[in-house]
Coordinates of C-alpha atoms in Angstrom, one line a residue:
M28 CA 0.1 -0.1 -0.1
H29 CA 1.1 3.4 -0.6
T30 CA 2.1 5.6 2.3
I31 CA 0.1 8.5 0.9
F32 CA -2.9 6.2 1.8
R33 CA -2.1 4.9 4.4
R34 CA -2.9 7.4 7.0
P35 CA -6.5 8.0 5.7
L36 CA -7.0 4.4 5.6
A37 CA -5.6 3.9 9.4
L38 CA -8.2 6.7 10.6
L39 CA -11.3 4.9 8.6
A40 CA -10.1 1.9 10.2
L41 CA -10.3 3.4 13.7
T42 CA -13.6 5.4 13.0
M43 CA -14.9 2.2 11.8
L44 CA -13.6 0.5 15.0
S45 CA -14.9 2.9 17.4
F46 CA -18.5 3.3 16.0
G47 CA -19.4 0.0 14.0
S48 CA -22.1 0.6 11.3
A49 CA -24.4 2.4 13.6
T50 CA -26.0 6.0 12.9
L51 CA -24.9 8.6 15.3
P52 CA -27.5 11.3 16.7
A53 CA -26.2 14.5 14.7
S54 CA -26.6 16.2 18.8
A55 CA -27.5 15.5 22.2
A56 CA -31.0 15.5 24.0
P57 CA -30.9 18.1 26.4
G58 CA -29.2 17.1 29.7
A59 CA -27.1 14.5 27.8
T60 CA -24.3 13.6 30.2
L61 CA -20.7 11.6 29.6
V62 CA -20.9 8.0 30.4
G63 CA -18.2 6.7 28.4
A64 CA -15.2 7.9 26.7
S65 CA -12.6 5.6 24.8
F66 CA -9.3 6.1 23.0
S67 CA -7.5 4.3 19.9
V68 CA -4.3 4.7 18.2
H69 CA -2.8 4.2 14.4
M70 CA 1.0 4.0 15.0
D71 CA 3.0 5.5 12.1
S72 CA 6.9 5.0 11.6
D73 CA 7.9 4.6 15.1
Q74 CA 6.9 2.6 18.0
K75 CA 6.5 3.5 21.7
D76 CA 8.5 1.3 23.7
R77 CA 6.8 -0.4 26.8
D78 CA 8.1 1.8 29.5
T79 CA 6.5 5.0 28.0
T80 CA 3.7 6.0 30.0
V81 CA 0.4 7.5 27.9
T82 CA -1.5 9.5 29.5
V83 CA -5.4 10.7 27.8
T84 CA -7.1 13.6 28.9
V85 CA -10.4 14.8 28.1
R86 CA -11.2 18.7 29.6
D87 CA -14.3 20.3 29.6
M88 CA -14.6 23.9 28.4
W89 CA -13.4 25.1 32.1
G90 CA -10.8 23.0 32.2
G91 CA -11.8 20.7 34.3
T92 CA -10.8 16.9 34.0
A93 CA -14.2 14.9 32.6
A94 CA -12.3 11.5 31.8
R95 CA -8.8 10.7 31.6
I96 CA -6.3 7.1 31.5
S97 CA -2.8 6.7 32.3
S98 CA -1.0 3.8 31.9
T99 CA 2.3 2.2 30.0
F100 CA -0.2 -0.2 27.5
G101 CA 2.9 -2.4 26.8
L102 CA 4.7 -2.0 23.6
W103 CA 3.1 -0.3 20.3
D104 CA 4.6 -1.4 16.9
Q105 CA 5.0 0.8 14.5
Y106 CA 2.0 0.6 11.6
S107 CA 0.3 -1.5 14.6
D108 CA -3.5 -0.6 15.6
Q109 CA -3.9 -0.1 19.5
G110 CA -6.9 0.0 21.5
P111 CA -9.9 0.8 21.8
F112 CA -8.7 1.7 25.5
Q113 CA -11.6 2.6 28.1
L114 CA -10.8 6.1 30.1
A115 CA -12.5 6.6 33.4
I116 CA -15.2 9.0 33.8
L117 CA -14.6 11.4 36.2
N118 CA -17.2 13.8 35.9
H119 CA -20.5 13.4 34.2
V120 CA -20.4 16.8 32.6
P121 CA -22.8 17.6 30.3
Y122 CA -22.5 17.5 26.0
E123 CA -22.7 21.4 25.5
T124 CA -19.6 21.4 28.1
L125 CA -17.5 19.3 26.3
K126 CA -18.4 20.7 22.5
G127 CA -15.7 22.6 21.6
A128 CA -13.1 21.4 24.5
Q129 CA -10.0 19.8 24.3
T130 CA -8.5 16.3 24.3
T131 CA -5.1 15.9 25.4
F132 CA -2.3 13.4 24.5
R133 CA 0.7 12.9 26.7
I134 CA 3.7 10.6 26.8
D135 CA 6.2 10.7 29.6
P136 CA 9.2 8.5 28.0
H137 CA 11.8 6.9 30.1
G138 CA 15.1 8.1 28.0
H139 CA 14.4 8.3 24.5
N140 CA 11.1 7.9 22.1
H141 CA 9.8 9.6 19.9
I142 CA 6.5 8.0 18.4
E143 CA 4.3 9.5 15.5
P144 CA 0.6 8.1 16.6
N145 CA -2.8 9.0 15.3
L146 CA -5.2 9.2 17.9
F147 CA -8.8 9.0 17.7
V148 CA -11.0 9.7 21.2
D149 CA -14.8 8.4 21.1
L150 CA -17.4 10.1 23.9
V151 CA -20.6 8.5 24.7
F152 CA -23.1 10.6 26.1
S153 CA -26.0 9.1 28.5
D154 CA -28.7 9.6 25.5
G155 CA -26.4 7.8 22.7
S156 CA -24.8 11.0 21.0
H157 CA -21.3 11.0 20.4
L158 CA -18.7 13.9 20.4
T159 CA -14.9 12.9 18.8
S160 CA -11.3 14.1 19.1
E161 CA -9.0 13.1 16.4
C162 CA -5.6 13.8 16.4
P163 CA -3.7 12.8 12.9
Q164 CA 0.1 12.7 12.4
L165 CA 1.3 13.6 16.1
D166 CA 4.9 14.0 16.4
L167 CA 6.0 13.5 20.5
D168 CA 9.1 12.5 22.0
Q169 CA 11.0 13.3 25.0
E170 CA 11.6 17.2 24.5
S171 CA 7.8 17.4 22.9
R172 CA 5.7 15.4 25.4
Q173 CA 2.1 16.7 24.9
I174 CA -0.4 17.7 22.2
A175 CA -4.0 19.4 22.7
C176 CA -6.7 18.4 20.4
G177 CA -10.3 19.8 19.8
I178 CA -13.7 17.9 20.6
S179 CA -16.4 18.1 18.0

């Protein structure tokens, strides 16, 4: 497969893994709150070392933590798909406070580690609606450890 097709196909595969073939509501019902969150990753040309910690945090519009996960998750080989991993829901915040907010993806390597993940976060609400955060073609290492991506 040619390199120019690999990333779009990987993001499509992650989307299909997270959503399946179900039709998703266009927006949330009034009062819908966060009940589930997961993230998946497609790795590009570098691998994540076994001892590099990954932290994914979902923050609301005011910077409060809605969901989070942090672990080493083991080795992630190059060109592999990882997840979905379930985030702990820390606050059942309303849909409206997460739309337009941020997801952060952070690595804490022991020594040197360079990774190029494509991140997909799926947020599920009490009425069955979803919001997502997609961060394609990230470039992180021991010097540049964290990036924030919008939620839509």
